[in-house]
Coordinates of C-alpha atoms in Angstrom, one line a residue:
M7 CA 49.8 68.8 69.3
N8 CA 48.9 67.5 72.6
R9 CA 46.7 69.5 74.8
A10 CA 49.0 71.7 76.5
E11 CA 50.2 72.8 73.1
E12 CA 46.4 73.0 71.8
E13 CA 45.8 75.5 74.9
E14 CA 49.0 77.3 74.3
F15 CA 47.9 77.7 70.4
F16 CA 44.3 79.2 70.8
Q17 CA 45.2 81.9 73.9
V18 CA 48.1 82.9 71.4
L19 CA 45.7 82.5 68.5
S20 CA 43.1 84.7 70.7
A21 CA 45.9 87.6 72.0
V22 CA 46.8 88.1 67.8
L23 CA 42.8 87.4 66.4
A24 CA 41.9 90.7 69.2
Q25 CA 44.7 92.8 68.0
Q26 CA 42.5 92.6 64.5
G27 CA 39.9 93.5 65.7
W28 CA 37.8 89.6 66.5
T29 CA 36.7 88.9 70.0
V30 CA 37.3 85.1 70.6
T31 CA 35.6 82.8 73.0
L32 CA 38.0 79.3 73.8
W33 CA 36.0 76.2 74.4
P34 CA 32.1 77.8 74.5
R35 CA 29.6 75.7 75.5
L36 CA 26.3 75.6 74.1
G37 CA 24.8 73.1 75.0
D38 CA 25.8 70.1 72.9
L39 CA 27.8 72.6 70.6
Q40 CA 31.4 72.7 71.7
P41 CA 33.8 74.5 68.6
D42 CA 37.3 74.9 70.0
A43 CA 36.8 78.8 69.5
L44 CA 33.8 81.4 68.4
V45 CA 36.1 84.3 66.8
T46 CA 33.2 87.1 65.8
R47 CA 33.5 90.7 64.4
Q48 CA 30.4 93.1 63.4
G49 CA 28.3 90.3 63.1
F50 CA 30.4 87.6 61.2
I51 CA 31.2 84.4 63.0
I52 CA 33.8 82.0 62.8
A53 CA 33.4 78.3 64.3
V54 CA 37.1 77.3 64.8
E55 CA 37.7 73.5 65.2
S56 CA 41.8 71.8 65.7
K57 CA 42.2 68.1 64.5
M58 CA 45.8 68.4 65.0
Y59 CA 46.4 64.7 65.6
G60 CA 49.0 64.2 63.3
R61 CA 46.8 61.2 61.4
P62 CA 44.5 61.7 58.1
V63 CA 42.0 63.9 57.6
Q64 CA 38.5 62.2 58.3
S65 CA 35.1 63.3 56.2
S66 CA 33.2 63.0 59.5
W67 CA 35.3 66.0 60.6
V68 CA 33.5 68.0 57.8
L69 CA 30.5 66.8 57.9
D70 CA 30.3 67.6 61.7
L71 CA 31.7 71.0 61.7
A72 CA 29.1 71.6 58.6
D73 CA 26.3 70.2 61.4
Q74 CA 28.0 72.6 63.6
V75 CA 28.0 76.0 61.5
R76 CA 24.4 75.2 60.2
R77 CA 23.0 75.2 64.4
L78 CA 25.3 77.7 65.0
D79 CA 23.7 79.8 62.8
K80 CA 20.0 78.9 63.7
L81 CA 20.8 79.4 67.3
M82 CA 22.6 82.7 67.8
S83 CA 21.2 84.2 63.8
P84 CA 24.1 86.5 63.7
I85 CA 23.1 89.1 61.2
K86 CA 26.4 88.4 59.0
G87 CA 26.7 84.6 59.3
V88 CA 29.1 81.7 60.3
Y89 CA 31.9 80.2 59.0
G90 CA 33.7 76.9 59.8
L91 CA 37.3 76.4 59.7
L92 CA 38.7 73.1 60.2
L93 CA 42.8 73.2 61.6
T94 CA 44.4 69.9 60.4
D95 CA 48.3 68.9 60.4
A96 CA 47.2 66.1 57.9
G97 CA 47.2 66.2 54.3
I98 CA 43.9 67.7 52.5
P99 CA 42.6 64.9 49.9
D100 CA 41.4 66.8 46.6
R101 CA 37.8 65.3 47.3
L102 CA 37.7 65.8 50.4
A103 CA 38.6 69.5 49.7
A104 CA 35.4 69.2 47.2
A105 CA 32.9 68.1 49.5
A106 CA 34.2 70.7 52.2
A107 CA 33.1 73.5 49.3
R108 CA 29.1 72.8 49.6
Y109 CA 29.4 73.8 52.9
P110 CA 30.4 77.1 54.4
L111 CA 34.1 75.9 56.2
A112 CA 37.9 76.2 54.8
I113 CA 39.9 73.7 55.8
H114 CA 43.4 75.3 56.6
H115 CA 46.6 72.5 56.6
C116 CA 49.3 73.4 59.9
P117 CA 52.2 71.9 58.7
L118 CA 53.7 69.5 61.9
G119 CA 56.7 71.3 63.9
Q120 CA 55.5 74.6 62.7
D121 CA 56.2 77.3 65.4
I122 CA 52.7 78.2 67.2
Q123 CA 53.5 81.7 66.6
E124 CA 53.5 81.8 62.9
I125 CA 50.5 78.9 62.7
A126 CA 48.5 81.4 65.1
Q127 CA 49.3 84.1 62.4
E128 CA 48.5 82.4 59.6
V129 CA 45.4 81.1 60.9
A130 CA 44.2 85.3 61.6
D131 CA 45.5 85.7 58.2
R132 CA 42.7 83.0 57.0
C133 CA 39.7 84.8 59.7
E134 CA 40.3 87.9 57.5
G135 CA 40.5 86.3 54.1
L136 CA 37.4 84.3 55.1
S137 CA 36.2 87.4 56.5
R138 CA 36.7 89.4 52.7
R139 CA 35.2 86.6 50.9
H140 CA 31.8 86.5 52.9
Y141 CA 31.3 89.9 52.9
A142 CA 32.1 89.7 49.0
T143 CA 30.0 86.1 48.0
R144 CA 27.6 86.4 51.1
S145 CA 24.2 83.6 51.2
I146 CA 21.0 84.8 51.4
E147 CA 20.6 84.6 55.4
E148 CA 23.2 87.5 55.5
T149 CA 21.2 89.9 52.2
E150 CA 19.7 92.1 55.2
F151 CA 21.9 94.7 57.1
I152 CA 21.1 98.2 58.6
G153 CA 21.2 101.1 56.3
D154 CA 22.7 103.7 57.4
S155 CA 20.6 107.1 55.9
A156 CA 23.0 108.9 54.7
I157 CA 21.5 112.6 53.9
S158 CA 22.3 114.1 50.5
A159 CA 21.8 118.0 50.3
N160 CA 20.5 117.8 46.8
N161 CA 18.4 121.0 46.8
A162 CA 15.1 119.0 45.6
G163 CA 17.6 116.8 44.2
I164 CA 16.3 112.8 43.5
A165 CA 17.5 111.2 46.6
A166 CA 18.2 107.4 47.3
S167 CA 15.9 106.1 49.8
A168 CA 17.3 105.6 53.4
I169 CA 16.6 101.8 53.0
S170 CA 20.2 100.4 52.3
N171 CA 19.6 97.3 50.3
A172 CA 23.2 95.1 51.3
F173 CA 25.4 95.0 48.7
T174 CA 28.9 94.1 48.3
S175 CA 31.2 95.5 50.3
D176 CA 34.2 97.5 48.6
V177 CA 36.9 95.2 48.3
P178 CA 40.6 96.6 47.7
S179 CA 41.7 95.9 43.7
D180 CA 44.7 93.8 45.2
E181 CA 42.3 91.8 47.3
R182 CA 39.9 91.1 44.9
R183 CA 42.0 89.8 42.1
A184 CA 43.6 87.5 44.9
S185 CA 40.1 86.0 45.8
Q186 CA 39.3 85.9 41.9
D187 CA 42.6 84.2 41.3
E188 CA 41.7 81.6 44.0
I189 CA 38.3 80.9 43.6
E190 CA 38.8 80.5 39.4
E191 CA 41.6 77.7 40.7
R192 CA 39.6 75.9 43.3
I193 CA 36.8 75.6 40.0
A194 CA 39.4 74.8 37.4
R195 CA 40.7 71.5 40.3
L196 CA 37.6 70.5 41.0
T197 CA 35.8 70.3 37.5
H198 CA 38.7 68.4 37.0
I199 CA 37.6 66.2 39.6
L200 CA 34.3 66.0 40.0
G201 CA 33.1 67.7 36.5
E202 CA 31.7 70.8 35.2
W203 CA 28.0 70.6 36.3
H204 CA 28.6 69.4 40.1
P205 CA 27.0 71.8 42.6
S206 CA 30.6 72.4 44.2
V207 CA 31.9 73.9 40.9
L208 CA 28.5 75.6 40.7
S209 CA 28.3 76.8 43.5
L210 CA 32.1 79.0 43.6
R211 CA 31.3 79.7 40.1
G212 CA 28.6 82.2 42.2
E213 CA 31.2 83.5 44.7
L214 CA 33.3 84.4 41.6
A215 CA 29.7 86.2 39.9
Q216 CA 29.1 87.8 43.8
L217 CA 32.6 88.7 43.8
L218 CA 33.4 90.1 40.2
Q219 CA 29.6 91.9 40.8
S220 CA 28.6 90.3 37.1
E221 CA 25.9 90.1 35.9
D222 CA 26.6 88.0 32.9
L223 CA 28.5 85.6 35.3
Y224 CA 25.1 85.4 37.5
R225 CA 23.0 85.4 34.5
T226 CA 24.6 82.3 32.8
L227 CA 25.1 80.7 36.4
L228 CA 21.5 80.7 36.8
D229 CA 20.6 79.3 33.9
D230 CA 23.2 76.1 34.2
Q231 CA 21.6 75.6 38.0
E232 CA 18.2 75.3 36.7
R233 CA 19.6 73.4 33.7
H234 CA 21.7 70.9 35.9
L235 CA 20.4 71.5 39.6
G236 CA 16.3 71.9 39.2
A237 CA 14.6 75.3 39.3
Q238 CA 13.7 74.6 43.1
S239 CA 17.0 73.9 44.3
P240 CA 18.4 76.2 47.0
D241 CA 21.2 76.9 45.3
V242 CA 19.2 78.7 42.3
L243 CA 17.8 80.4 45.5
E244 CA 20.9 82.0 46.3
T245 CA 22.1 82.6 43.2
K246 CA 18.4 84.6 42.3
T247 CA 18.8 86.5 45.2
G248 CA 22.4 87.6 45.0
L249 CA 21.6 88.5 40.8
A250 CA 18.5 90.7 42.5
S251 CA 21.0 92.5 45.1
L252 CA 23.7 93.4 42.3
L253 CA 20.3 94.2 39.8
S254 CA 19.1 96.6 42.8
N255 CA 22.6 98.0 43.1
K256 CA 22.7 98.3 39.2
G257 CA 18.8 100.6 39.5
H258 CA 17.2 97.9 37.4
Y259 CA 14.8 98.0 40.6
V260 CA 11.9 96.8 38.7
E261 CA 13.6 93.2 37.7
A262 CA 15.5 92.9 40.9
Q263 CA 11.8 93.5 42.6
Q264 CA 10.4 90.9 40.6
L265 CA 13.5 88.0 41.3
Y266 CA 12.9 89.3 45.2
A267 CA 9.4 88.2 44.7
D268 CA 10.0 85.3 42.8
A269 CA 13.1 83.9 45.2
F270 CA 10.3 84.5 47.8
E271 CA 8.1 82.3 46.6
Q272 CA 10.2 79.5 46.2
C273 CA 11.8 80.1 49.7
S274 CA 8.5 80.2 51.3
A275 CA 7.9 76.5 49.6
L276 CA 11.5 75.5 50.6
Y277 CA 11.8 76.5 54.4
G278 CA 8.2 78.3 55.0
A279 CA 6.4 81.8 54.6
R280 CA 8.1 82.8 58.3
S281 CA 11.4 81.1 58.3
S282 CA 14.5 83.6 58.8
K283 CA 15.6 83.1 55.3
S284 CA 12.1 84.2 53.8
L285 CA 12.0 87.3 56.4
V286 CA 15.4 88.5 55.1
I287 CA 14.7 88.0 51.1
L288 CA 11.0 89.7 52.2
N289 CA 13.0 92.5 53.8
N290 CA 15.0 92.7 50.3
L291 CA 11.8 92.8 48.4
A292 CA 10.5 95.4 50.7
S293 CA 13.6 97.3 49.7
A294 CA 13.5 97.3 46.2
Y295 CA 9.0 98.6 46.4
V296 CA 10.5 101.5 48.1
S297 CA 13.0 102.1 45.2
T298 CA 10.5 101.8 42.4
G299 CA 8.1 104.0 44.6
R300 CA 5.7 101.5 46.4
T301 CA 7.0 102.8 49.6
R302 CA 3.7 102.4 51.4
E303 CA 3.7 98.3 50.2
A304 CA 7.0 98.6 51.7
G305 CA 5.7 100.2 54.6
E306 CA 3.4 97.3 55.2
L307 CA 6.2 94.8 54.4
Y308 CA 8.5 96.1 57.0
L309 CA 5.7 95.8 59.7
D310 CA 4.6 92.4 59.1
I311 CA 8.2 91.4 59.3
L312 CA 9.0 93.2 62.5
A313 CA 5.8 91.9 64.2
Q314 CA 6.9 88.2 63.0
R315 CA 10.4 88.8 64.2
Q316 CA 9.5 90.1 67.8
R317 CA 7.1 87.1 68.2
S318 CA 10.6 84.8 67.2
L319 CA 12.8 86.1 68.5
G320 CA 11.8 88.5 71.6
V321 CA 12.1 92.6 71.2
G322 CA 15.5 93.1 71.9
H323 CA 16.8 90.3 69.5
H324 CA 19.9 92.3 66.7
D325 CA 17.3 91.1 64.1
V326 CA 14.2 93.3 65.4
L327 CA 16.1 96.3 66.2
T328 CA 17.3 95.8 62.3
S329 CA 13.5 95.5 61.4
Q330 CA 12.7 98.5 64.0
N331 CA 15.2 100.7 61.5
N332 CA 13.9 99.7 58.3
L333 CA 10.5 100.2 58.7
A334 CA 11.5 103.9 60.7
N335 CA 13.2 104.5 57.5
T336 CA 10.0 103.7 55.5
L337 CA 8.3 106.0 57.5
R338 CA 10.3 108.8 57.0
E339 CA 10.0 108.6 53.8
L340 CA 6.2 108.8 54.4
G341 CA 6.7 111.3 56.3
E342 CA 5.6 109.6 59.4
I343 CA 8.5 111.3 61.3
G344 CA 6.7 110.9 64.8
R345 CA 6.6 107.6 64.5
A346 CA 9.7 107.0 62.7
I347 CA 11.4 109.4 66.1
S348 CA 9.5 107.3 68.5
L349 CA 10.1 103.6 66.4
L350 CA 14.2 105.0 66.8
S351 CA 14.5 106.1 69.8
E352 CA 12.9 103.0 71.2
A353 CA 15.7 100.9 68.8
L354 CA 18.4 102.9 70.2
D355 CA 17.4 102.4 73.6
S356 CA 17.5 98.3 73.0
S357 CA 21.0 98.5 71.3
L358 CA 22.5 100.3 74.0
G359 CA 21.6 98.3 76.5
L360 CA 22.1 95.2 74.5
N361 CA 25.4 96.4 72.7
G362 CA 26.9 99.2 74.0
R363 CA 27.4 102.7 73.1
D364 CA 30.1 102.1 70.6
H365 CA 28.1 99.3 68.4
P366 CA 28.0 99.7 64.9
L367 CA 24.4 98.6 65.3
T368 CA 23.6 101.2 68.0
L369 CA 26.2 103.9 65.7
T370 CA 23.7 103.3 62.8
L371 CA 20.4 103.5 64.7
Q372 CA 22.1 106.8 66.5
N373 CA 23.0 108.1 62.7
N374 CA 18.7 107.6 61.8
L375 CA 17.2 109.1 64.1
A376 CA 19.5 111.9 64.0
S377 CA 18.5 112.1 60.3
A378 CA 14.9 111.5 61.2
F379 CA 15.3 114.7 64.1
L380 CA 16.4 116.9 61.3
E381 CA 14.0 115.6 59.2
A382 CA 11.5 117.0 61.8
G383 CA 12.8 120.3 62.0
D384 CA 14.8 119.3 65.7
I385 CA 18.0 120.3 64.8
E386 CA 19.0 120.9 68.6
R387 CA 17.9 117.0 69.2
A388 CA 19.9 115.9 65.7
I389 CA 23.7 118.0 65.4
P390 CA 24.4 116.6 68.8
L391 CA 23.7 113.2 68.0
Y392 CA 25.5 113.6 64.2
E393 CA 28.8 114.9 66.5
M394 CA 28.3 112.4 68.6
T395 CA 27.9 109.2 66.6
L396 CA 31.2 111.1 64.0
D397 CA 33.3 111.0 67.1
A398 CA 32.5 107.3 67.8
R399 CA 33.4 106.5 64.4
D400 CA 36.5 108.3 64.3
R401 CA 37.6 106.7 67.4
V402 CA 36.7 103.2 66.9
L403 CA 36.8 102.9 63.1
G404 CA 39.2 105.2 62.3
P405 CA 38.7 108.7 60.1
D406 CA 38.7 107.1 56.7
H407 CA 36.0 104.4 57.5
P408 CA 33.7 104.5 54.9
E409 CA 30.9 104.4 58.1
T410 CA 32.9 107.1 59.5
L411 CA 33.0 109.1 56.0
S412 CA 29.4 108.5 56.2
S413 CA 28.9 110.5 59.3
R414 CA 30.9 113.4 58.4
N415 CA 28.4 114.1 55.6
N416 CA 25.7 113.6 57.8
L417 CA 26.6 116.5 59.9
A418 CA 28.0 118.6 56.8
Y419 CA 24.9 118.3 55.9
A420 CA 23.1 119.2 59.4
Y421 CA 25.7 122.3 59.5
A422 CA 23.9 123.8 56.1
E423 CA 20.4 123.0 57.3
V424 CA 20.9 125.6 59.9
G425 CA 23.1 128.5 57.4
D426 CA 26.4 127.5 59.3
I427 CA 27.8 127.2 55.6
E428 CA 31.6 128.0 57.5
R429 CA 31.2 125.2 58.9
A430 CA 30.0 122.6 56.2
V431 CA 32.1 123.6 53.4
P432 CA 35.4 122.0 55.5
L433 CA 33.5 119.0 56.5
Y434 CA 32.5 118.1 53.1
E435 CA 35.8 118.4 51.1
M436 CA 37.5 116.4 54.3
T437 CA 34.6 113.7 53.7
L438 CA 35.4 114.4 49.8
D439 CA 38.8 114.3 50.2
A440 CA 39.2 110.9 51.8
R441 CA 36.8 108.9 49.5
D442 CA 38.8 110.3 46.9
R443 CA 42.0 108.4 48.3
V444 CA 40.3 105.8 50.0
L445 CA 37.5 104.5 47.1
G446 CA 38.9 106.1 44.1
P447 CA 37.1 109.1 42.0
D448 CA 35.1 107.1 40.1
H449 CA 33.6 105.2 43.2
P450 CA 29.6 106.4 43.7
E451 CA 30.2 107.6 47.3
T452 CA 32.7 109.5 46.3
L453 CA 30.7 111.1 43.4
S454 CA 28.3 111.8 46.0
S455 CA 30.5 113.9 48.3
R456 CA 31.5 115.8 44.8
N457 CA 27.6 116.1 43.9
N458 CA 27.4 117.3 48.1
L459 CA 30.2 119.9 47.8
A460 CA 28.8 121.4 44.5
N461 CA 25.3 121.6 46.7
V462 CA 26.6 123.6 49.3
Y463 CA 29.2 125.8 47.0
I464 CA 25.2 127.2 45.6
A465 CA 23.8 127.8 49.6
A466 CA 27.8 129.4 50.0
G467 CA 26.6 131.7 46.7
D468 CA 29.4 129.8 44.6
V469 CA 27.1 129.0 41.5
E470 CA 29.9 129.1 38.9
R471 CA 32.0 126.6 40.6
A472 CA 28.8 124.4 41.7
I473 CA 28.2 124.2 38.1
R474 CA 31.6 123.2 36.9
L475 CA 31.9 120.2 40.0
H476 CA 28.0 118.9 38.9
E477 CA 28.9 118.5 35.2
E478 CA 32.4 116.5 36.6
V479 CA 30.1 114.7 38.3
L480 CA 27.2 113.7 35.9
D481 CA 30.0 113.2 33.1
K482 CA 31.3 110.4 35.7
R483 CA 27.8 109.3 36.5
I484 CA 27.2 108.5 32.1
S485 CA 31.0 107.3 32.0
V486 CA 30.4 104.8 35.1
L487 CA 26.6 104.0 35.9
G488 CA 25.1 104.4 32.5
S489 CA 23.0 107.7 31.3
R490 CA 19.9 105.7 32.7
N491 CA 20.8 104.8 36.1
P492 CA 19.3 106.8 39.0
Q493 CA 22.1 108.1 40.5
T494 CA 22.4 109.8 37.0
L495 CA 19.2 111.2 36.6
S496 CA 20.0 112.7 40.2
S497 CA 23.2 114.4 38.3
R498 CA 20.9 116.2 35.7
N499 CA 18.2 117.3 38.2
N500 CA 21.4 118.8 40.1
L501 CA 23.0 120.6 37.5
G502 CA 19.8 122.2 35.7
H503 CA 18.7 123.5 39.7
A504 CA 23.0 125.5 39.6
Y505 CA 21.9 126.4 36.2
L506 CA 18.8 127.9 37.1
M507 CA 20.4 129.6 40.3
S508 CA 22.6 130.8 38.0
G509 CA 19.5 132.4 36.0
N510 CA 20.7 130.0 32.6
V511 CA 16.8 129.5 32.5
N512 CA 16.7 128.1 29.1
R513 CA 19.4 125.7 29.7
S514 CA 18.1 124.8 33.0
I515 CA 14.7 123.9 31.0
S516 CA 15.9 121.8 28.3
L517 CA 18.3 119.7 30.8
F518 CA 15.0 119.4 33.1
I519 CA 12.4 118.3 30.2
E520 CA 15.5 115.1 29.2
T521 CA 15.8 114.7 33.2
L522 CA 12.0 114.1 33.4
N523 CA 11.9 111.9 30.1
L524 CA 14.1 109.6 31.2
C525 CA 12.5 109.2 35.1
R526 CA 9.5 108.5 33.3
E527 CA 10.4 105.7 30.9
V528 CA 13.3 104.2 33.8
L529 CA 11.1 104.6 36.4
G530 CA 7.7 105.1 36.4
E531 CA 4.8 108.3 36.1
D532 CA 4.6 107.6 39.8
H533 CA 8.1 107.5 41.2
P534 CA 8.8 110.0 43.8
D535 CA 11.8 110.6 41.7
T536 CA 9.7 111.2 38.5
L537 CA 7.4 113.4 40.7
T538 CA 10.8 115.8 41.9
A539 CA 11.7 115.7 38.0
E540 CA 8.4 117.1 37.1
G541 CA 8.0 119.8 39.9
N542 CA 11.9 120.9 39.0
L543 CA 10.4 121.4 35.4
G544 CA 7.2 123.2 36.6
L545 CA 9.5 125.8 38.9
A546 CA 11.7 125.5 35.6
W547 CA 8.7 127.1 33.4
Q548 CA 8.0 129.7 36.5
A549 CA 11.0 131.4 36.3
H550 CA 10.2 131.6 32.8
E551 CA 7.0 133.3 33.9
D552 CA 5.8 130.3 31.8
F553 CA 3.0 130.4 33.8
D554 CA 0.4 128.2 32.4
Q555 CA 3.1 125.3 32.0
A556 CA 4.4 125.8 35.4
I557 CA 1.1 125.9 37.2
S558 CA 0.6 122.6 35.2
L559 CA 3.4 120.4 36.0
L560 CA 3.1 122.0 39.3
G561 CA -0.6 120.8 39.7
D562 CA 0.3 116.9 38.4
A563 CA 3.0 116.9 40.8
L564 CA 0.8 118.1 43.8
A565 CA -1.8 115.4 42.6
G566 CA 1.2 112.8 41.9
R567 CA 2.5 113.1 45.6
L568 CA -0.6 113.2 47.5
R569 CA -1.8 109.8 45.4
V570 CA 1.9 108.5 46.0
L571 CA 2.9 109.7 49.7
G572 CA -0.5 111.3 50.9
P573 CA -1.0 114.2 52.5
G574 CA 1.2 115.0 55.2
N575 CA 4.7 113.9 53.6
P576 CA 7.3 117.2 53.4
E577 CA 7.7 116.2 49.6
T578 CA 4.1 116.9 49.2
I579 CA 3.6 119.8 51.3
R580 CA 6.5 121.4 49.4
S581 CA 4.7 120.9 46.3
E582 CA 1.7 122.7 48.2
I583 CA 4.0 125.8 48.7
D584 CA 5.8 125.2 45.1
L585 CA 2.3 125.4 43.5
A586 CA 0.5 128.5 45.8
L587 CA 3.3 130.8 44.9
A588 CA 3.2 130.0 41.1
H589 CA -0.7 130.9 41.5
A590 CA 0.4 133.5 43.4
Q591 CA 3.0 135.1 41.0
S592 CA 0.7 134.9 38.2
G593 CA -2.0 136.9 39.6
N594 CA -4.2 134.3 41.0
L595 CA -3.6 135.2 44.6
E596 CA -7.0 133.7 45.9
Q597 CA -5.5 130.3 45.0
G598 CA -2.2 130.9 46.1
I599 CA -3.9 131.9 49.7
S600 CA -6.3 128.7 49.4
L601 CA -3.1 126.3 49.0
L602 CA -0.8 128.1 51.7
D603 CA -4.3 127.5 54.0
T604 CA -3.8 123.7 52.8
A605 CA 0.0 123.4 53.3
E606 CA 0.0 125.6 56.4
E607 CA -2.2 123.1 58.1
S608 CA -0.1 120.3 56.9
C609 CA 2.6 121.6 58.5
V610 CA 1.3 122.0 62.1
R611 CA 0.2 118.3 61.8
V612 CA 3.6 116.9 61.0
F613 CA 6.0 119.9 61.9
G614 CA 4.3 121.7 64.9
H615 CA 2.6 125.2 65.4
D616 CA 6.4 127.2 66.3
H617 CA 8.2 125.2 63.7
A618 CA 10.3 127.2 60.9
Q619 CA 8.6 125.6 58.9
T620 CA 4.9 126.4 59.8
Q621 CA 5.7 130.0 60.1
W622 CA 7.6 130.4 56.8
V623 CA 4.4 129.2 55.2
R624 CA 1.9 131.4 57.3
A625 CA 4.2 134.8 56.6
A626 CA 3.6 134.2 53.1
R627 CA 0.2 133.4 53.4
E628 CA -0.1 136.6 55.0
R629 CA 2.0 138.6 52.7
L630 CA -0.4 137.4 50.2
V631 CA -3.3 138.4 52.0
E632 CA -2.0 141.9 52.3
R633 CA -1.2 141.6 48.7
M634 CA -4.9 140.6 47.6
R635 CA -5.8 143.8 50.7
G636 CA -4.1 146.1 48.5
S637 CA -5.2 145.8 45.3
S638 CA -9.3 145.6 46.2

């Protein structure tokens, strides 16, 4: 191509990519970094370089573009990373393709004489392919992203952490198959050229392990890399973090936590403890802490990460907003709702100014602020924010996008919280129908929707329908996730609650005993979910009028929550109320009143004097005082 043809090509390419949601900057000037185009979408950048000169590909072209990618990543710090795309009309030698496999870049061949419109469409398709592959095979720089805190209606169920550790984006099965075939073909070709243990071949095996989410492939690869590249190789570090992320998604939090801790130590030695790579791994270690009940330690890590990023990147940087979100969600888990609201409000204001109202980060922060308001009992501020977020995601992303479905779920939950069951049920049913259609009936998010719909059926008084749904979800989760997965434990808990609400107390007790034993084995004695299971079994024994067992279990749950979550946490307050009412029902009105006194003080401090929860506790205490007076 001559210069005029090249300019025409990039203008056509820009128009094609814009139709697919990409933003294209042609011939940007970033100091001495001068790619032909920067193609960006949702925090993922592709640096495009054209070398359509009609002469053989030079190895220097690959090395120069790889260097530009590295420097762009450092300069711009995009949340999803940078990739390079080299366009050439020359043949690509196998050894050069093998060398390119070591870097985050791809080479695309454009045959001489091909129509410009056809080339532009092929390059746009290649950008889409890189995006899909990148989301399925990210490196350690991209393992952190904003957690869109999805509220699950669980009726004292085992709730997943609001902090979201990055996981593989869902790739349609046909695209996954095509990507798998492509990677396996590249592995076979490069193995023939370079040998089985060459770093490029091992790197491609890492892509395959991530794409297939295969624990076995990851573990075998890690052993091979440590043996042939050395334990301190950066490639070992990347594989270690990928395996840790997979284990975390499968509910194997303790091993994931150890892998992240090892990876942070290795990354600190390679790049420094305050490097961007190290902070990403530290973020994921904090997320693993939340999953294993070490929430306060997680909060300390998130606070440290935020301070370091503010110092090095400035207040309004994307990664700083990420850290503010993650710290705020941890504060919510710790019951520090006021601090969480303040932090999320600040981050949302920054994102509105930096990114605009419809940016994915803005909408995530807006969603999580709505959740914090809901937890604080400020329904009048929560519901409009949820409605705004759903409207924007519906408009920008489409009605079936996973984030749109998450917003619809959360708005339904908010409606249920204020007793507007007639509006909640249709929203939950719409969400379930869409997830069933888009993700499939066995997808974890589809099962979560079925769980949430079952819970709102209980609120609507249709307990038998709820039981059928909960039994279905439990069977599916055992089949798909295994009997010891935290989501499976959540289903056991929720089904036990449904049995209790139907009056089938004995069946409820039996299931709660199984759930508590499994939680202790899988999560540990002090995990918040274990304490929830302990409290639920106590409530079931209370319904059975075995007050000694009920008070013992509820007392243990309260002691654990005081120790793990602290006195101001909403779950701790809930335990104080449950234990108070158990004492009162057993005839110990004095102890019940004393515990409600403590609960009321906590409610005033956490929620405010006039909050609905505070008023309910105050009224319950007054009723017990009246009963005590009447009995004396």
